[in-house]
Amino acid sequence: MRHWLVKSEPFKWSWDQQVAAGTTHWDGVRNHLAASHLRAMRLGDRCFFYHSNEGMEIVGIVEVVREAYPDPSDESGKFVMVDLRALAPLPRPVTLKQIKADPRLSDMALVRMSRLSVQPVTDDEWAHICALGGAAA
DNA sequence: GCCAACGTTGGC
DNA sequence: GCCAACGTTGGC
């Protein structure tokens, strides 16, 4: 299983909304690198759900329940979306500040490529963040 | 509110 | 094909 991180601005789409909705279409990605990560996602892969701009912390875990297919909101027909289902919150959200300060996490794309909205997470990073957040890995 | 990073657009 | 201008993201 591979692991990922997806970003959302909470005033546009928050973790609480994701939980209330259950499964959602992760649409609107218009960056080619982010889209290539969406295409690499497989059923059952898990993603951290990160609040950008406000909050700036990882707040929960979602699961890939449908692999990449065309995003109908993209008129060019080039971009894809996946379906994500809320799995579990992080009992203790892990903040960007913590991540930057942690030598084991400071190489994350979240730090290195701050604008990338869909990014891979290594197994080590996944396990470490789950431990910090009090979630089962 | 500012600005750095980065992607896209369009003139040449 | 280069690069300046511009728009967007997202941290501070």
mmCIF file of C-alpha atoms (C1' of nucleotides) in Angstrom, chain B:
data_model
loop_
_atom_site.group_PDB
_atom_site.id
_atom_site.type_symbol
_atom_site.label_atom_id
_atom_site.label_comp_id
_atom_site.label_asym_id
_atom_site.label_seq_id
_atom_site.Cartn_x
_atom_site.Cartn_y
_atom_site.Cartn_z
ATOM 1 C "C1'" DG B 1 -1.454 41.910 3.702
ATOM 2 C "C1'" DC B 2 2.849 40.467 1.929
ATOM 3 C "C1'" DC B 3 5.737 37.737 -0.685
ATOM 4 C "C1'" DA B 4 8.220 33.461 -2.353
ATOM 5 C "C1'" DA B 5 7.576 29.640 -5.282
ATOM 6 C "C1'" DC B 6 5.864 27.980 -9.165
ATOM 7 C "C1'" DG B 7 2.805 27.324 -13.305
ATOM 8 C "C1'" DT B 8 0.861 29.322 -17.445
ATOM 9 C "C1'" DT B 9 0.416 32.526 -21.130
ATOM 10 C "C1'" DG B 10 1.735 35.054 -24.965
ATOM 11 C "C1'" DG B 11 4.920 38.091 -27.620
ATOM 12 C "C1'" DC B 12 8.903 37.758 -30.171
#
